[in-house]
Coordinates of C-alpha atoms and ligand atoms in Angstrom, one line a residue:
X209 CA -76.4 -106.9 52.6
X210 CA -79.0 -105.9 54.8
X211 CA -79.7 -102.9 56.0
X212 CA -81.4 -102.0 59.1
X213 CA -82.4 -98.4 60.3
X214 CA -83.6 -97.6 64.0
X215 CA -84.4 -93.6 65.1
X216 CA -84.4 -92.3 69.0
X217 CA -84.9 -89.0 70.4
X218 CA -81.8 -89.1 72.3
X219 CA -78.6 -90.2 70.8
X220 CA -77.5 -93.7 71.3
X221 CA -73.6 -92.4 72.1
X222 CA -71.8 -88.9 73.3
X223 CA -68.1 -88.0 71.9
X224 CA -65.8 -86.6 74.2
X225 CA -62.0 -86.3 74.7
X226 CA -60.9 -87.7 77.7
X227 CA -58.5 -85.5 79.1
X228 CA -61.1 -82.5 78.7
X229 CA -64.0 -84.8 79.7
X230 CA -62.2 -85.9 82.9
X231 CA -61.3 -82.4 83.8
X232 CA -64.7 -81.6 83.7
X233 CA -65.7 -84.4 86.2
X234 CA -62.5 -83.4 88.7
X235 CA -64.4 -80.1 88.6
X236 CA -67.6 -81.4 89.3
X237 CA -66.5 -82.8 92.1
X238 CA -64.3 -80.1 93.6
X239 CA -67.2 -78.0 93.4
X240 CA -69.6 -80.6 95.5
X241 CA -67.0 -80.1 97.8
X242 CA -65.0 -82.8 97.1
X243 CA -61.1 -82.1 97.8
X244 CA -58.9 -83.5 95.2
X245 CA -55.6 -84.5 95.9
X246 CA -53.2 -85.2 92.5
X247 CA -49.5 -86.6 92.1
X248 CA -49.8 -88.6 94.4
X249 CA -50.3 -92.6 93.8
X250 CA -51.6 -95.0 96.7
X251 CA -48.5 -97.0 97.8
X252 CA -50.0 -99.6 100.6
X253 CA -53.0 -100.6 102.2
X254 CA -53.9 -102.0 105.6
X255 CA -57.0 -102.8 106.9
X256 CA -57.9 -102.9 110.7
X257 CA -60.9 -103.4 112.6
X258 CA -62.3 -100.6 115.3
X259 CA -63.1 -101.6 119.1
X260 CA -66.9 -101.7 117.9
X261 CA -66.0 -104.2 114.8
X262 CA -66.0 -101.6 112.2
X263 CA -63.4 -101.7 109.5
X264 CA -60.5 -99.0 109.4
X265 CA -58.6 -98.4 106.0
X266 CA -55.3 -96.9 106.3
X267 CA -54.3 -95.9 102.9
X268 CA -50.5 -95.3 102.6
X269 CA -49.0 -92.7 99.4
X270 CA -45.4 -91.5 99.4
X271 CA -46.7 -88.5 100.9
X272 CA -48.9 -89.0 103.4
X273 CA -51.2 -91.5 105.0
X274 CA -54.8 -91.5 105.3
X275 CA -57.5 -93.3 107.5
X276 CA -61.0 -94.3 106.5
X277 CA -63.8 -96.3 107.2
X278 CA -64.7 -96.9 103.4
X279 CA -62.6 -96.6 100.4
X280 CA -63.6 -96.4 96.9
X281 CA -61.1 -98.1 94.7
X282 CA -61.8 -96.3 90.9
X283 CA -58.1 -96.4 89.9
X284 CA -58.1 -98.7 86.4
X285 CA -57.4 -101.5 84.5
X286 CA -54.3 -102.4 86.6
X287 CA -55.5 -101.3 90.0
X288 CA -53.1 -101.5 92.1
X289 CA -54.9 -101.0 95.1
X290 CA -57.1 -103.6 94.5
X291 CA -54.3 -106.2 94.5
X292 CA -53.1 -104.2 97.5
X293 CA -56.2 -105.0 99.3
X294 CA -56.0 -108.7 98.6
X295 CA -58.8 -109.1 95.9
X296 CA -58.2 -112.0 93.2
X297 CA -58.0 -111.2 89.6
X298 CA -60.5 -113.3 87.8
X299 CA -61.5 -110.4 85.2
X300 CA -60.9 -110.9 81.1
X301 CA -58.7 -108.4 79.7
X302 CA -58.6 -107.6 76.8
X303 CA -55.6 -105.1 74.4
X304 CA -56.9 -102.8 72.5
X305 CA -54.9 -99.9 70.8
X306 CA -56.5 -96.5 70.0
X307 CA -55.1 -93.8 67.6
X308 CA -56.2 -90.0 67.2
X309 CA -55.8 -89.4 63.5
X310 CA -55.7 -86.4 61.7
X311 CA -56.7 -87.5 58.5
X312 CA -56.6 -85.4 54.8
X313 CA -59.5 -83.6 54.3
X314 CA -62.0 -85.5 51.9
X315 CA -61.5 -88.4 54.5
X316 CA -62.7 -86.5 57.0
X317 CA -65.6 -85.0 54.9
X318 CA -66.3 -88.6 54.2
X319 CA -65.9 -90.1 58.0
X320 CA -66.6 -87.0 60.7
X321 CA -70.5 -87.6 60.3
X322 CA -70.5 -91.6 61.4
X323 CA -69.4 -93.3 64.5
X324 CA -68.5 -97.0 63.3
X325 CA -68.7 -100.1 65.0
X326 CA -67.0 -102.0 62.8
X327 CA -67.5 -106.1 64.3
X328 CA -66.2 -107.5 61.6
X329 CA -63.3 -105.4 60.5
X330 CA -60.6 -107.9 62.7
X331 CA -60.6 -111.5 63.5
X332 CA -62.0 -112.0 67.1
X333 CA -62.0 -108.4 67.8
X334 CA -63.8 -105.3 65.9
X335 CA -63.1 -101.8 64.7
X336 CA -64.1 -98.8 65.7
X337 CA -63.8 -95.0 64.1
X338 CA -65.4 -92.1 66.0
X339 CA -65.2 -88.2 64.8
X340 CA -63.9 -85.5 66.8
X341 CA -64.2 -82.4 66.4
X342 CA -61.0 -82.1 64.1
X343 CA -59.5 -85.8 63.8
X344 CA -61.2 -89.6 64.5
X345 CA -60.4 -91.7 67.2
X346 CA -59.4 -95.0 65.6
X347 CA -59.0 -98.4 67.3
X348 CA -59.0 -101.8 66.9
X349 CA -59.4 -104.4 70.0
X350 CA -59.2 -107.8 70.4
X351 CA -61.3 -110.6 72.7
X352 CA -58.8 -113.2 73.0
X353 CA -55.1 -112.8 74.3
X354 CA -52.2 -111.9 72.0
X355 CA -49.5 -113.4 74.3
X356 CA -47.4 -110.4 74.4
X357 CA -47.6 -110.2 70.6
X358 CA -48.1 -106.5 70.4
X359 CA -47.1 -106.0 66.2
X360 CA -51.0 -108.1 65.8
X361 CA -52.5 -105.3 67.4
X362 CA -50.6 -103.1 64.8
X363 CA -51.4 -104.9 61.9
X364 CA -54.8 -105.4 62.6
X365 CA -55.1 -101.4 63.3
X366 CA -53.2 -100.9 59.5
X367 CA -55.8 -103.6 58.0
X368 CA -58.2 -101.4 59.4
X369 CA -57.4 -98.1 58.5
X370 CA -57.3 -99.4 54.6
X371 CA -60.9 -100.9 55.3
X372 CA -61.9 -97.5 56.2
X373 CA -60.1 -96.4 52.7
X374 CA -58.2 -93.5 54.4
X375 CA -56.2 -92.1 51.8
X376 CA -53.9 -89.6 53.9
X377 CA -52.9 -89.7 57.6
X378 CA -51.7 -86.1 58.6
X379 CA -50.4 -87.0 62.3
X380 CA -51.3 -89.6 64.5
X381 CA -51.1 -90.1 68.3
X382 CA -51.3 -93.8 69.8
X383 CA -52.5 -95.2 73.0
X384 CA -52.5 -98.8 73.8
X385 CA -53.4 -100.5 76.3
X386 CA -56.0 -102.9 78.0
X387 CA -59.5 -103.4 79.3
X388 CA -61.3 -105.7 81.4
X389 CA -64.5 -107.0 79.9
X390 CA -66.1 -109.0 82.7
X391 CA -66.6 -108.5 86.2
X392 CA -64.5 -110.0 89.4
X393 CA -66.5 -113.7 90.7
X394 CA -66.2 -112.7 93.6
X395 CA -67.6 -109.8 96.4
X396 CA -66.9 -106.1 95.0
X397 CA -66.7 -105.2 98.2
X398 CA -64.5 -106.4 101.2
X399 CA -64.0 -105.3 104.5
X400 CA -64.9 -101.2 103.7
X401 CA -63.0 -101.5 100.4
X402 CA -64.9 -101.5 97.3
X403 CA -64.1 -101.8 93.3
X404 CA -65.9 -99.5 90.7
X405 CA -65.2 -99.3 86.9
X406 CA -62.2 -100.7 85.2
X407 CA -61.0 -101.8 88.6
X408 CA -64.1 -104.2 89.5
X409 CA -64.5 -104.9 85.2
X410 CA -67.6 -103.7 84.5
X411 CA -66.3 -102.7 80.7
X412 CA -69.2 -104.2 78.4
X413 CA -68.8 -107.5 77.2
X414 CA -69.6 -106.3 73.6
X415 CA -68.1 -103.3 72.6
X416 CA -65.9 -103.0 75.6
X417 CA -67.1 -99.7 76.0
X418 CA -65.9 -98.5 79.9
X419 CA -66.9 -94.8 81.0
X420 CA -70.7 -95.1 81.3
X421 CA -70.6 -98.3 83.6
X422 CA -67.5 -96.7 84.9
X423 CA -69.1 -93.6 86.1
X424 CA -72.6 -95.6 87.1
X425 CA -70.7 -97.7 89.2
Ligands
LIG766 C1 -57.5 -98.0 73.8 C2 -58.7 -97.9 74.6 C3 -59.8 -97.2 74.1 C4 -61.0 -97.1 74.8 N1 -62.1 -96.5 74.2 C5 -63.2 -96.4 74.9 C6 -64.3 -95.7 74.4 O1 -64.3 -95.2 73.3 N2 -65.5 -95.6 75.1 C7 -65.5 -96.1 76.4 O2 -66.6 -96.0 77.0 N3 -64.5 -96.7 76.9 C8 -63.3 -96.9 76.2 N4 -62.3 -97.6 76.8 C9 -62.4 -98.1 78.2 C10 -62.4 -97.0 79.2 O3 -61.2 -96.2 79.0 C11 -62.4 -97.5 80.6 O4 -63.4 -98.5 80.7 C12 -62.7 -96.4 81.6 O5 -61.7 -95.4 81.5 C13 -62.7 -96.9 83.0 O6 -62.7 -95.8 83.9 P1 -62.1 -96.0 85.4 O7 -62.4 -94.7 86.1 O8 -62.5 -97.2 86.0 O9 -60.5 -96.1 85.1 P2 -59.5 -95.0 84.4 O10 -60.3 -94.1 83.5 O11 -58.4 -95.9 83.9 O12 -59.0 -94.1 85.7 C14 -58.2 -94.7 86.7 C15 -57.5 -93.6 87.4 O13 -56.8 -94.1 88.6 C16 -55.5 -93.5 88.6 N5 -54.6 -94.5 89.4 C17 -54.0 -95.6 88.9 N6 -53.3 -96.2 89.9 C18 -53.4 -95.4 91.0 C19 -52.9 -95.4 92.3 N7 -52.1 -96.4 92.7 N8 -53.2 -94.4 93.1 C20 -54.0 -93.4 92.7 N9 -54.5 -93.3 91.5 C21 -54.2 -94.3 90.6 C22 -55.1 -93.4 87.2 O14 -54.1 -92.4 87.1 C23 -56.4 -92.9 86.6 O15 -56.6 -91.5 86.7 C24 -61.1 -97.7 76.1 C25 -60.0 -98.3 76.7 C26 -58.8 -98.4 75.9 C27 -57.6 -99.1 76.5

């Protein structure tokens, strides 16, 4: 095969873990002022329109209610709240299942220096294995639909981990689920209510990677 070689001064891709990482945004923001609210999900949505013509966004969650004039919709994949506030779902999604491995240690010796984008390690999907600080994040994810056939997933992840010739799995946590990998057709924004991230599709189309549009958006 060929090999090609590229260097940059700044790297190409940041690890994090998400939990930690999205602490640290939560943070962030509570200490721009930004008042955080958790535990509580949005419910409902009703839009209205001011005696000027200026929308008005009540936002509805088992716990209280809330008014706006603009509201940012950033809650996922599934959003909810956009379906609440009547926009159509046009995006591709996509299933993808992602595992944090605790591998023996020559595997790790042998993997923890490389993040791999792996396109051709599954039929109409790819691979990918990123090190963490103690483990890899291992996932496989695929760019067609598996009608509900969640054990392809599965074997394509298994199929995987013997490409990557892990000898020894210590522990392994899963999380599956799905992303959208193309944008809504239509507006992003409707009537003060607007779609960022996951919830408007901006995942890349490629490597279906999500938090850097995510956050851009
Ligand atoms: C298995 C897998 C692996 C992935 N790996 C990567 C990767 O390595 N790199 C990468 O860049 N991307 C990856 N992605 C994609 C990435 O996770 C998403 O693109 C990214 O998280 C989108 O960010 P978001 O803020 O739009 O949505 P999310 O991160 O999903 O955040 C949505 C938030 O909204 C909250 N929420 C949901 N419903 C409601 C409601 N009704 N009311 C209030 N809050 C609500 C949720 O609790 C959540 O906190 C992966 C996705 C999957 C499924």
């Amino acid at each position: 095969r060929d090999r090609y070689s590229a260097q940059r001064s700044e790297p190409l891709v940041t690890m994090v873990m998400r939990d930690r990482f999205d602490h640290a945004l939560v943070q962030h923001a509570q200490g721009l002022g930004v008042r955080v609210i958790t535990g509580e999900a949005v419910r409902g949505l009703d839009r209205s329109v001011d005696a000027h013509g200026g929308s008005v966004i009540d936002l509805h969650t088992d716990q209280r209610r809330c008014t706006a004039r603009a509201v940012i919709v950033a809650d996922g994949a599934t959003s909810p709240t956009a379906k609440l506030a009547g926009f159509v779902d046009d995006r591709q999604i996509i299933p993808a299942l992602e595992c944090e491995v605790w591998v023996g240690e020559a595997d790790f010796a042998r993997l923890q220096d490389d993040p791999r984008f792996d396109m051709d390690a599954i039929p109409h999907g790819y691979g990918w294995s990123f090190p963490k600080r103690d483990h890899l994040s291992i996932g496989v994810a695929l760019f067609q639909k598996d009608d509900g056939d969640k054990t392809a997933l599965k074997q394509h992840y298994q199929r995987y981990l013997q490409a990557l010739g892990i000898q020894e799995v210590l522990r392994t946590e899963s999380h599956g689920f799905v992303i959208p990998v193309s944008l809504r057709q239509g507006s992003l924004c409707q009537g003060g209510v607007m779609l960022v991230g996951d919830a408007a599709g901006t995942a890349d189309a490629l490597t279906a990677e999500g938090i850097s549009n995510a956050i851009l958006t």
